[in-house]
JSON list of N, CA and C in Angstrom, two decimals:
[
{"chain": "A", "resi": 1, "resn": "UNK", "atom": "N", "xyz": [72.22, 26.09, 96.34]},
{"chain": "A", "resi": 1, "resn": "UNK", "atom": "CA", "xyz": [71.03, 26.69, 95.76]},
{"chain": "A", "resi": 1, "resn": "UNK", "atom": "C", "xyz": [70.81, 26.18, 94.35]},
{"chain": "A", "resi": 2, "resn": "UNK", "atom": "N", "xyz": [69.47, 25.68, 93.76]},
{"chain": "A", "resi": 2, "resn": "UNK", "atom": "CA", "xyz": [69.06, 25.87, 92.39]},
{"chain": "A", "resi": 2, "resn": "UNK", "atom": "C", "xyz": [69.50, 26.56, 91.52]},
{"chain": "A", "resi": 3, "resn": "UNK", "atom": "N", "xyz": [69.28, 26.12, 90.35]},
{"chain": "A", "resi": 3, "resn": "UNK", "atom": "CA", "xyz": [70.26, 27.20, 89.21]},
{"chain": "A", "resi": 3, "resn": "UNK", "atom": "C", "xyz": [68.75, 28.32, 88.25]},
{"chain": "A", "resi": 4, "resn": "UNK", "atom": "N", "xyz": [69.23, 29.03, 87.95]},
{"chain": "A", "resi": 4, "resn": "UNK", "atom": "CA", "xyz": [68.10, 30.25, 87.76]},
{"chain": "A", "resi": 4, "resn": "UNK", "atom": "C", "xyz": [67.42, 29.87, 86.86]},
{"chain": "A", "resi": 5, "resn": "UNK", "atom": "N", "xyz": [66.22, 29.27, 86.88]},
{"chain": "A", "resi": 5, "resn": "UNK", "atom": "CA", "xyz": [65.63, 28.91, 85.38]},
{"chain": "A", "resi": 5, "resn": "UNK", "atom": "C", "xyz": [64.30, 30.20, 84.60]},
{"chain": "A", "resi": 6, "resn": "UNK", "atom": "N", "xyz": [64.55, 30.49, 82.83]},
{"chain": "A", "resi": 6, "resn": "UNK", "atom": "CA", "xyz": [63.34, 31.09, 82.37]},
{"chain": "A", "resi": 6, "resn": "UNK", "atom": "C", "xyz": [62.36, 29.93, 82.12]},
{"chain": "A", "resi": 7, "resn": "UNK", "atom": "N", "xyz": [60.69, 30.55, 82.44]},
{"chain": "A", "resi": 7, "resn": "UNK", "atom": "CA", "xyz": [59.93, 29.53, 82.18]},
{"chain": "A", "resi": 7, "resn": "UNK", "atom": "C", "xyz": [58.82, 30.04, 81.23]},
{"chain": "A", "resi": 8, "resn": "UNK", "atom": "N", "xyz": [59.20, 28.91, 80.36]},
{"chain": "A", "resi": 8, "resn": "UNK", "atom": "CA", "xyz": [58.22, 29.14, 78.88]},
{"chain": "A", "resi": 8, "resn": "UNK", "atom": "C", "xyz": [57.36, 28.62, 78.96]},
{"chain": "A", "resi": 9, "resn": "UNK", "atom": "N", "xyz": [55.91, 29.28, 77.94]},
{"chain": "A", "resi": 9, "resn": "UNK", "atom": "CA", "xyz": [54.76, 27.80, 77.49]},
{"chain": "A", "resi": 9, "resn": "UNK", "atom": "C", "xyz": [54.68, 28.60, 75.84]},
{"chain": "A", "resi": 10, "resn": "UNK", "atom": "N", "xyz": [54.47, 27.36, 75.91]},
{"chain": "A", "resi": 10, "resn": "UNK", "atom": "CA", "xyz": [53.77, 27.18, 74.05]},
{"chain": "A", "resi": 10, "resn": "UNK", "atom": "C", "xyz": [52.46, 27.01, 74.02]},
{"chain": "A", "resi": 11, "resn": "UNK", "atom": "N", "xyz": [51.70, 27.81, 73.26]},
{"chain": "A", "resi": 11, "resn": "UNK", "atom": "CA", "xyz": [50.71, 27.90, 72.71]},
{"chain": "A", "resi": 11, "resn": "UNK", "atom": "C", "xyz": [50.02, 27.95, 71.66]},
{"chain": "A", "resi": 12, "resn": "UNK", "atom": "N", "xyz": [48.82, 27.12, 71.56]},
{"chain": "A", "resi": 12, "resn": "UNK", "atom": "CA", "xyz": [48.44, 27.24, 70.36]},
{"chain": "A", "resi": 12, "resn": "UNK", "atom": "C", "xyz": [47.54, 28.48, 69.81]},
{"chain": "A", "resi": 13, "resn": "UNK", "atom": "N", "xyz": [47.93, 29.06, 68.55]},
{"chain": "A", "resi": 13, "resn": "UNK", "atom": "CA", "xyz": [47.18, 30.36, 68.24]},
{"chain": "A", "resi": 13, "resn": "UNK", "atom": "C", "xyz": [45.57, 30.09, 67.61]},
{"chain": "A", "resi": 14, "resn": "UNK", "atom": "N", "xyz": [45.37, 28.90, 67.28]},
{"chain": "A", "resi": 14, "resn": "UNK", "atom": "CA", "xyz": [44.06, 28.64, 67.35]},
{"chain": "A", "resi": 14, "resn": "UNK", "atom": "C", "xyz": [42.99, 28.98, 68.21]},
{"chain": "A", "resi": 15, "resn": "UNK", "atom": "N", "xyz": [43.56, 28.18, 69.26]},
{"chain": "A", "resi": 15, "resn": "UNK", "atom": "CA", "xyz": [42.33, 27.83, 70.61]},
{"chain": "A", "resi": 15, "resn": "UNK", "atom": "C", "xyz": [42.88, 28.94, 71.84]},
{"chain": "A", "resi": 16, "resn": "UNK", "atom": "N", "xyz": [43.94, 29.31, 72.10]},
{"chain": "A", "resi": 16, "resn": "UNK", "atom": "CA", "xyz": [44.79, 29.42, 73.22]},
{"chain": "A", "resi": 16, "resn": "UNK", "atom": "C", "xyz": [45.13, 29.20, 74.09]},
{"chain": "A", "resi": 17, "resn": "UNK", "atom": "N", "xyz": [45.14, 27.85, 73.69]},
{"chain": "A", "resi": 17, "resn": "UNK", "atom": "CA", "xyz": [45.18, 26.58, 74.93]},
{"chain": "A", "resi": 17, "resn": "UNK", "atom": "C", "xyz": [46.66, 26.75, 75.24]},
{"chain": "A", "resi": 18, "resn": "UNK", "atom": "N", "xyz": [47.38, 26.33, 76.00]},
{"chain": "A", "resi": 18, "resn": "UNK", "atom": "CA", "xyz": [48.67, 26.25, 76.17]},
{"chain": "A", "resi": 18, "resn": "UNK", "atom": "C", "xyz": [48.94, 24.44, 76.03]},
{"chain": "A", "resi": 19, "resn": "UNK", "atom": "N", "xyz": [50.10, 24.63, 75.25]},
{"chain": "A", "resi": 19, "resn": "UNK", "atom": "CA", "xyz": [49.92, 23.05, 75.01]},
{"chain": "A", "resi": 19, "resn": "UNK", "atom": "C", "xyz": [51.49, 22.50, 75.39]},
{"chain": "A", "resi": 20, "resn": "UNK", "atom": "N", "xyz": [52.18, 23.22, 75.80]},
{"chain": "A", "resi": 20, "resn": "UNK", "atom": "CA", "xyz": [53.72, 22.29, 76.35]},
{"chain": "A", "resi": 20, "resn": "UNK", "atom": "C", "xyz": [54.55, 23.94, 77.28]},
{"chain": "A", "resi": 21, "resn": "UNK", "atom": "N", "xyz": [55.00, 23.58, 78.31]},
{"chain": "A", "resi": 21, "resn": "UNK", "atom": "CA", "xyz": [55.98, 23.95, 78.80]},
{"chain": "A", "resi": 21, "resn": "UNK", "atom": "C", "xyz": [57.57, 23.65, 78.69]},
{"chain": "A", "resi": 22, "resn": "UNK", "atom": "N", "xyz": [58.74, 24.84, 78.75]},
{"chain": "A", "resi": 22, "resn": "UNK", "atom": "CA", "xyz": [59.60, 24.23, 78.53]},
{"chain": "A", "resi": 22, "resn": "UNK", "atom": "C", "xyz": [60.90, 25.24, 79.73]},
{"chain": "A", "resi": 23, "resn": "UNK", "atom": "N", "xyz": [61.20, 25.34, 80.80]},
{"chain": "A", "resi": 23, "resn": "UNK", "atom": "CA", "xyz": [62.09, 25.55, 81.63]},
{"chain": "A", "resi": 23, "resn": "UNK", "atom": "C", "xyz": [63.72, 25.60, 80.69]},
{"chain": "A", "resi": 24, "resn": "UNK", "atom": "N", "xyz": [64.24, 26.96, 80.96]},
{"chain": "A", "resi": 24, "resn": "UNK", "atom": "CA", "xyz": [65.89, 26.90, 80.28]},
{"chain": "A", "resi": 24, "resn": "UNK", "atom": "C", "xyz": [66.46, 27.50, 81.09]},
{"chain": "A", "resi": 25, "resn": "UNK", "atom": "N", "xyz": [67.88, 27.11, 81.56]},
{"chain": "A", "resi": 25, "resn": "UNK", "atom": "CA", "xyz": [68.95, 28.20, 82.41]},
{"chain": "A", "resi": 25, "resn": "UNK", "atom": "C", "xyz": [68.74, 29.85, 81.96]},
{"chain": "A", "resi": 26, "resn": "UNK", "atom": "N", "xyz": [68.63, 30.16, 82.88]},
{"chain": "A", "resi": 26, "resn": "UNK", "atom": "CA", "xyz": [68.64, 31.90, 82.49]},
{"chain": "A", "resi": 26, "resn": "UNK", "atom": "C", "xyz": [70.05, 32.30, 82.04]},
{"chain": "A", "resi": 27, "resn": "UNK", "atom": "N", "xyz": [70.42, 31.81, 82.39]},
{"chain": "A", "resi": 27, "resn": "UNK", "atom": "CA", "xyz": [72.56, 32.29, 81.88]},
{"chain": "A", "resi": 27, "resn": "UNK", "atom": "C", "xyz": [72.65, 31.47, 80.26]},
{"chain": "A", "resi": 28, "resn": "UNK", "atom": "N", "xyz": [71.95, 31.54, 80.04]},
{"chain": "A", "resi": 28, "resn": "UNK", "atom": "CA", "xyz": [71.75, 30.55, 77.97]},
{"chain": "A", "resi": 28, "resn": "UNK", "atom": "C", "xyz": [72.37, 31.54, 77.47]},
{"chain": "A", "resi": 29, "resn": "UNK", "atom": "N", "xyz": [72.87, 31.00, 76.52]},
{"chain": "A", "resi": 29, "resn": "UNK", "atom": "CA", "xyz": [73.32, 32.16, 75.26]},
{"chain": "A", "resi": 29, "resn": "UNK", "atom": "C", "xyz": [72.10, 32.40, 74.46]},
{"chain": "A", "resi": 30, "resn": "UNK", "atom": "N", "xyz": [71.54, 33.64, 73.75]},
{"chain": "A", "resi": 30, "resn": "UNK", "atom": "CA", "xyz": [70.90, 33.84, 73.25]},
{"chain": "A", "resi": 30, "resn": "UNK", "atom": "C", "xyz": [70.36, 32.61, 71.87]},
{"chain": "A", "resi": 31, "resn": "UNK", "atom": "N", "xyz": [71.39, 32.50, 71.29]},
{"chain": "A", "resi": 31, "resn": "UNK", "atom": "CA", "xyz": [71.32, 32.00, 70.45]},
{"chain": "A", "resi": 31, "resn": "UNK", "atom": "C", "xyz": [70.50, 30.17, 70.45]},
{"chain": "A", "resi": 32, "resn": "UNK", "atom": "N", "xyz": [71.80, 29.76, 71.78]},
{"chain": "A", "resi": 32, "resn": "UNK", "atom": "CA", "xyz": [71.02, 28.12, 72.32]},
{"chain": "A", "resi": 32, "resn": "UNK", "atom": "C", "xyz": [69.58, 28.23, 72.55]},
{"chain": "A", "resi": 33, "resn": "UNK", "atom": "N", "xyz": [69.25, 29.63, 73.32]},
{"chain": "A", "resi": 33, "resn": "UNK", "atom": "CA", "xyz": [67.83, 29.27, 73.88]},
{"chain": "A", "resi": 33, "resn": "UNK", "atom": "C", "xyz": [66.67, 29.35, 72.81]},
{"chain": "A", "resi": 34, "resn": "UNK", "atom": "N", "xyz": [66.85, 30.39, 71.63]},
{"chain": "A", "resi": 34, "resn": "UNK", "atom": "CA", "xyz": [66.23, 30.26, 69.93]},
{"chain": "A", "resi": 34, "resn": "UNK", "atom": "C", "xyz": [66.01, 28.44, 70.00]},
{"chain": "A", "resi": 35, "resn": "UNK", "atom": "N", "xyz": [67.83, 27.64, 70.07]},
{"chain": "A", "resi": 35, "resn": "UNK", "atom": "CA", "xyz": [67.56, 26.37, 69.36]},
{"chain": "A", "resi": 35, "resn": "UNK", "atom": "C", "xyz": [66.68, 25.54, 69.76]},
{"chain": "A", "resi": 36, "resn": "UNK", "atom": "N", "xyz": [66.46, 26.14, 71.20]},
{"chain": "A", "resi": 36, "resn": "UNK", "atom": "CA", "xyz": [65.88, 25.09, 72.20]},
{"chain": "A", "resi": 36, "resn": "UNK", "atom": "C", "xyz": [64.37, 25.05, 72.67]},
{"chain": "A", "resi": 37, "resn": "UNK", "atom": "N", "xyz": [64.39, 26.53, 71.97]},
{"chain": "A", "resi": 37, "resn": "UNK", "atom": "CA", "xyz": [62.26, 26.81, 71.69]},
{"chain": "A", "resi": 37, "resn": "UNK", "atom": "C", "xyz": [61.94, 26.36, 70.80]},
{"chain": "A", "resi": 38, "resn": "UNK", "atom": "N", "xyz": [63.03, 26.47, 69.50]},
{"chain": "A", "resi": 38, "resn": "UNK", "atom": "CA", "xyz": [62.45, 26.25, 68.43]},
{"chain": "A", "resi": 38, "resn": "UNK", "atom": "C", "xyz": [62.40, 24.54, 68.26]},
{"chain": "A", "resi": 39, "resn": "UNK", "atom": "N", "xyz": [62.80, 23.56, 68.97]},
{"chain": "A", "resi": 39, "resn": "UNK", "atom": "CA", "xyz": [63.20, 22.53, 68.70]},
{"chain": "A", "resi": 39, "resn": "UNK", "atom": "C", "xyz": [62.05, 21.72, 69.35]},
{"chain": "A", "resi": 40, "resn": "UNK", "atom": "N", "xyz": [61.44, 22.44, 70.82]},
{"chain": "A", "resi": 40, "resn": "UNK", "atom": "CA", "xyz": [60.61, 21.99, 71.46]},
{"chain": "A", "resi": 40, "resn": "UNK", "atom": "C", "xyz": [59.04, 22.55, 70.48]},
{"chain": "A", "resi": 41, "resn": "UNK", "atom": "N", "xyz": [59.25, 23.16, 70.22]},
{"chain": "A", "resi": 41, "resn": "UNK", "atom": "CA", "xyz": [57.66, 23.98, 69.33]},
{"chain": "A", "resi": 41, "resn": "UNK", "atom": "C", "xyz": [57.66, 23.01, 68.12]},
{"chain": "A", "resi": 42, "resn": "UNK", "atom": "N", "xyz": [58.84, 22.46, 67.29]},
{"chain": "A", "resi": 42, "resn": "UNK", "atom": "CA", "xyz": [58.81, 21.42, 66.47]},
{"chain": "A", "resi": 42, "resn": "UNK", "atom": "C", "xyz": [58.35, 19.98, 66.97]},
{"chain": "A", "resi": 43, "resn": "UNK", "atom": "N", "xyz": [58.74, 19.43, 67.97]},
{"chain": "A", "resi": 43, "resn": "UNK", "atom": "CA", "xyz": [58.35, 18.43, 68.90]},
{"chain": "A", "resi": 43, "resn": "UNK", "atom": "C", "xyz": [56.41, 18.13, 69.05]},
{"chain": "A", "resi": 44, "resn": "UNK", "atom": "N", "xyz": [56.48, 19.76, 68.89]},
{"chain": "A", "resi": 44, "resn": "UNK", "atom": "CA", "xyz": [54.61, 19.43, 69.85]},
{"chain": "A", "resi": 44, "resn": "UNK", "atom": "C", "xyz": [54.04, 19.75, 68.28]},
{"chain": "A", "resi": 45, "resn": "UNK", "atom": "N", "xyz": [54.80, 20.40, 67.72]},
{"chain": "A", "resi": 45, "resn": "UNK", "atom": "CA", "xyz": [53.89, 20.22, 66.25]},
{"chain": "A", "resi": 45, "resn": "UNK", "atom": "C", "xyz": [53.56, 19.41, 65.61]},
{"chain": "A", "resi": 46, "resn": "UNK", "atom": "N", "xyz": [54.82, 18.12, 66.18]},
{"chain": "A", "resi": 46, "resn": "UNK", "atom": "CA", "xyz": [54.63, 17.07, 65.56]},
{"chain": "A", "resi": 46, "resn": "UNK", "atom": "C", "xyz": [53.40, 16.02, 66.34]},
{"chain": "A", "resi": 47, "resn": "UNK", "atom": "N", "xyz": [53.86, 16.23, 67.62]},
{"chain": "A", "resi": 47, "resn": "UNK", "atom": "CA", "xyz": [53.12, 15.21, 69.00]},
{"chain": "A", "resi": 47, "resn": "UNK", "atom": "C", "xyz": [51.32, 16.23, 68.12]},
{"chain": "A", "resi": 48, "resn": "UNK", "atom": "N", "xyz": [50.86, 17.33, 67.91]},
{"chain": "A", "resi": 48, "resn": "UNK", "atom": "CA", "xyz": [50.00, 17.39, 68.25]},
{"chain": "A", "resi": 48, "resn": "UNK", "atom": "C", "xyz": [49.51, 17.40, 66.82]},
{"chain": "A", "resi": 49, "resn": "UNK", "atom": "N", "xyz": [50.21, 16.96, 65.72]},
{"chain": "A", "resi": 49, "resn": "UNK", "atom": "CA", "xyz": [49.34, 17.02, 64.21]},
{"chain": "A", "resi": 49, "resn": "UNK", "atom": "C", "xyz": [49.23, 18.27, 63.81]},
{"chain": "A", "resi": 50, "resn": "UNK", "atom": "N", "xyz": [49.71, 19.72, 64.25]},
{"chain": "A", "resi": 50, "resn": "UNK", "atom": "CA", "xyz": [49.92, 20.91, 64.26]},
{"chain": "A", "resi": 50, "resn": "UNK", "atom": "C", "xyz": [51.21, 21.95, 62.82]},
{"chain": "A", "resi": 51, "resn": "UNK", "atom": "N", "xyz": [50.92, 22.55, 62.18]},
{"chain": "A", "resi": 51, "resn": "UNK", "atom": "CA", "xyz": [51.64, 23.46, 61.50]},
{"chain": "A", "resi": 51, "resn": "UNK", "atom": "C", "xyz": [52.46, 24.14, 62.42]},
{"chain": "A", "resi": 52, "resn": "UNK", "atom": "N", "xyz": [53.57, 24.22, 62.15]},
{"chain": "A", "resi": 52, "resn": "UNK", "atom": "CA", "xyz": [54.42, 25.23, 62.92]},
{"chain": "A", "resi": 52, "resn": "UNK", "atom": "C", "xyz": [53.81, 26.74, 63.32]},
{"chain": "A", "resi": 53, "resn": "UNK", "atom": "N", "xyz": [53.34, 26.89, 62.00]},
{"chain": "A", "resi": 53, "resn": "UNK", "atom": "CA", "xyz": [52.73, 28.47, 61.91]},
{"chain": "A", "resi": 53, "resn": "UNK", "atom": "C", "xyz": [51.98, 28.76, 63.37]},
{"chain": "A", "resi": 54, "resn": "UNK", "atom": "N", "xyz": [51.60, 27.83, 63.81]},
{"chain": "A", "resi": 54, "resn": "UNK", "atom": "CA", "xyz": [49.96, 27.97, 64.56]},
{"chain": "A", "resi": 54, "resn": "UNK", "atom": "C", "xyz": [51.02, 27.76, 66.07]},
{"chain": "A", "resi": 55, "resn": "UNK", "atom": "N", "xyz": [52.13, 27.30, 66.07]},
{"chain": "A", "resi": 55, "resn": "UNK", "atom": "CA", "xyz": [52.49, 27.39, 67.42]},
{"chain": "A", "resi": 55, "resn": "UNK", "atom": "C", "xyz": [53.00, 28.72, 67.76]},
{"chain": "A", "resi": 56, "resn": "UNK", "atom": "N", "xyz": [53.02, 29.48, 69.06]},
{"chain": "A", "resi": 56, "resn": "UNK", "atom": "CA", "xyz": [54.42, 30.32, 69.65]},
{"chain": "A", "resi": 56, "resn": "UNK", "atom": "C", "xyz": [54.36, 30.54, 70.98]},
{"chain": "A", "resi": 57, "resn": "UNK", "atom": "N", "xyz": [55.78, 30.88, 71.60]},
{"chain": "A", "resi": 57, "resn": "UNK", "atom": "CA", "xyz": [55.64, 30.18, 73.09]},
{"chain": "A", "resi": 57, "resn": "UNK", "atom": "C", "xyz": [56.15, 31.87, 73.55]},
{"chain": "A", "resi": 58, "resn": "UNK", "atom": "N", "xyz": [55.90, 32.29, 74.68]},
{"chain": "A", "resi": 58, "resn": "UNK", "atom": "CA", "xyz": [56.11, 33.12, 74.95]},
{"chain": "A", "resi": 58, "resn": "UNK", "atom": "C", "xyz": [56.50, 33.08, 76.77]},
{"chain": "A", "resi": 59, "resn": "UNK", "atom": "N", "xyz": [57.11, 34.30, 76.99]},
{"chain": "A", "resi": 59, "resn": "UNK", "atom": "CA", "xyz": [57.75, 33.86, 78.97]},
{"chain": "A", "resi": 59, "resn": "UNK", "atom": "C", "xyz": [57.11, 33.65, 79.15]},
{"chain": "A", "resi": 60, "resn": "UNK", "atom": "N", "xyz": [56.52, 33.19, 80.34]},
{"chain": "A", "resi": 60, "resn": "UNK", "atom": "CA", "xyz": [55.44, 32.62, 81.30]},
{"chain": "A", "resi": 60, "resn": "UNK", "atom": "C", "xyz": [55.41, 34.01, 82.57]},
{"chain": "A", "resi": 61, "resn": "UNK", "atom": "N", "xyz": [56.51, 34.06, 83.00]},
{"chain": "A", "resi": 61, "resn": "UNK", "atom": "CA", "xyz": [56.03, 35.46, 84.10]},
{"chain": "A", "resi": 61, "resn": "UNK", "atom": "C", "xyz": [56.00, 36.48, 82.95]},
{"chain": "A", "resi": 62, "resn": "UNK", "atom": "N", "xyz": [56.36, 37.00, 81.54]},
{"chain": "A", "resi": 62, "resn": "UNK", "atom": "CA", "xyz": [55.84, 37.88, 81.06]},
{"chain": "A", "resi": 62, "resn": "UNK", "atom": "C", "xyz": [55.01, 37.41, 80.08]},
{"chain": "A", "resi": 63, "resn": "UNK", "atom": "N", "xyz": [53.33, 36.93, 80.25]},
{"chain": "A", "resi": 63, "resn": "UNK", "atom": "CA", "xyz": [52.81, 36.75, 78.73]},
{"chain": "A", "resi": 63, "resn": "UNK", "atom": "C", "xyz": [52.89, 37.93, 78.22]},
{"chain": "A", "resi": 64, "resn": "UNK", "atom": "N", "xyz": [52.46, 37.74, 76.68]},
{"chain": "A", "resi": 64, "resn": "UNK", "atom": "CA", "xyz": [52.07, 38.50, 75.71]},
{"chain": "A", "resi": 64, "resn": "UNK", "atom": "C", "xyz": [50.02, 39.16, 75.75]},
{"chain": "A", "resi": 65, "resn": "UNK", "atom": "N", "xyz": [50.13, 39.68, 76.17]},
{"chain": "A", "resi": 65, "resn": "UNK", "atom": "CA", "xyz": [48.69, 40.17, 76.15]},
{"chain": "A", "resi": 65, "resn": "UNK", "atom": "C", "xyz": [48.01, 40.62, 74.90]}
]
């Protein structure tokens, strides 16, 4: 069987476009999965000419409403 993955998107707070997805083991340590949003939200800030401020990614089966 597959291994249990959480599935993220990042979004921009501008438009609310969703602008990158990012899949992590659900068994993460708290702490890795921080390094590993925060590392990917740096990535697209850069790919998209973007301020950090303006990104945040939230679960995907639970958005933020």
């Amino acid at each position: 069987m597959g291994q249990e993955l959480n599935h993220y998107q990042f979004i921009n707070s501008q438009t609310g476009n969703v602008i990158g997805y990012l899949s992590l083991p659900a068994f993460m340590d708290e702490n890795q999965r921080k390094v590993q949003l925060e590392s990917k939200k740096a990535t697209l800030a850069i790919i998209h000419s973007m301020n950090l401020s303006l990104i945040y990614w939230q679960d995907k089966d639970h958005p933020i409403i």
